[in-house]
C-alpha positions as semicolon CSV with decimal commas, in nm:
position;residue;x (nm);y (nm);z (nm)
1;X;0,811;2,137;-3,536
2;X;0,658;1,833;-3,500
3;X;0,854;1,477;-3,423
4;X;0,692;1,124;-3,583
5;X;0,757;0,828;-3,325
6;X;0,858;0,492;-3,564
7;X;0,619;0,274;-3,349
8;X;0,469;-0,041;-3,491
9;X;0,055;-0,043;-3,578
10;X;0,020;-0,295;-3,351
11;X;0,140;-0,073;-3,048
12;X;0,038;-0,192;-2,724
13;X;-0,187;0,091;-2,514
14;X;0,021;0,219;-2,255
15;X;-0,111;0,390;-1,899
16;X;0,008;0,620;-1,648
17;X;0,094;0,559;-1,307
18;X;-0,249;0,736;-1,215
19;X;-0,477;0,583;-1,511
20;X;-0,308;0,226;-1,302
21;X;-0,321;0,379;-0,982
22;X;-0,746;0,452;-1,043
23;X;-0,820;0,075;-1,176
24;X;-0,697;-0,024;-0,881
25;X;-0,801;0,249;-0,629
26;X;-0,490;0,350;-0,486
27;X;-0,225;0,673;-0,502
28;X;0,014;0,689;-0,796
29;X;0,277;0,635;-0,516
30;X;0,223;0,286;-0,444
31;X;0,165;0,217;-0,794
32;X;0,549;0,370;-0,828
33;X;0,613;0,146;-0,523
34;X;0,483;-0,169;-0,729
35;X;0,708;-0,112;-0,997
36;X;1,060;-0,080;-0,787
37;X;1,003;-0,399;-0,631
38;X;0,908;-0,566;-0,956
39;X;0,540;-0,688;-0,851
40;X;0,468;-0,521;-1,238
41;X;0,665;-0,438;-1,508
42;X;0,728;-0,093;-1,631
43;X;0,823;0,082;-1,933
44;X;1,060;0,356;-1,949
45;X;0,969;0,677;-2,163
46;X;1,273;0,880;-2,326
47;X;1,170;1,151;-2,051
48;X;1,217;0,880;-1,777
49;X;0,848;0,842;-1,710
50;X;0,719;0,472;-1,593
51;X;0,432;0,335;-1,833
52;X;0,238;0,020;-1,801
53;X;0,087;-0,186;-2,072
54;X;-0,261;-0,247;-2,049
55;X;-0,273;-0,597;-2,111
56;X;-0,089;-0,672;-1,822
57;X;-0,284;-0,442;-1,607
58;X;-0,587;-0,564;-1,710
59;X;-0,531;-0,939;-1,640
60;X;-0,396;-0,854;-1,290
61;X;-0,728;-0,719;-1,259
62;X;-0,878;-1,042;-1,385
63;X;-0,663;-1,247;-1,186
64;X;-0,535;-1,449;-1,486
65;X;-0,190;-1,323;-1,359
66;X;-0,080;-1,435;-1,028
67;X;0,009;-1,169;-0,805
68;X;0,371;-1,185;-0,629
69;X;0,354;-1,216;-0,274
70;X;0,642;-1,115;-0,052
71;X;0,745;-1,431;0,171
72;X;0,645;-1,397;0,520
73;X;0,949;-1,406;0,746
């Protein structure tokens, strides 16, 4: 049995917490971490998995996003 997903052509590449957690040489863990406390956004799969879209991934990379900094206290 196979099951069709109704996603648009233009679908946005998606990445694991690992393919993320590689680009940016750390453990899958912190890239978890990230996510909780909202420094990046994550999507939801129906299975509960966290996915990230590339093109936000990417321009953290590139710095044309500003990374969140926790406030020093």
């Amino acid at each position: 049995m196979t099951t069709e997903l109704n996603l648009p052509v233009e679908s946005e590449a998606l990445l694991t917490p690992s393919e993320v957690a590689a680009m940016f040489r750390v453990d899958p863990k912190t890239v978890t971490r990230w996510a909780k406390a909202g420094k990046i956004s994550a999507i939801r799969t129906l299975g509960g998995h966290r996915r990230y879209r590339e093109s936000e991934i990417r321009a953290l990379i590139n710095g044309d996003i500003p990374v969140q900094r926790e406030a020093a206290e």
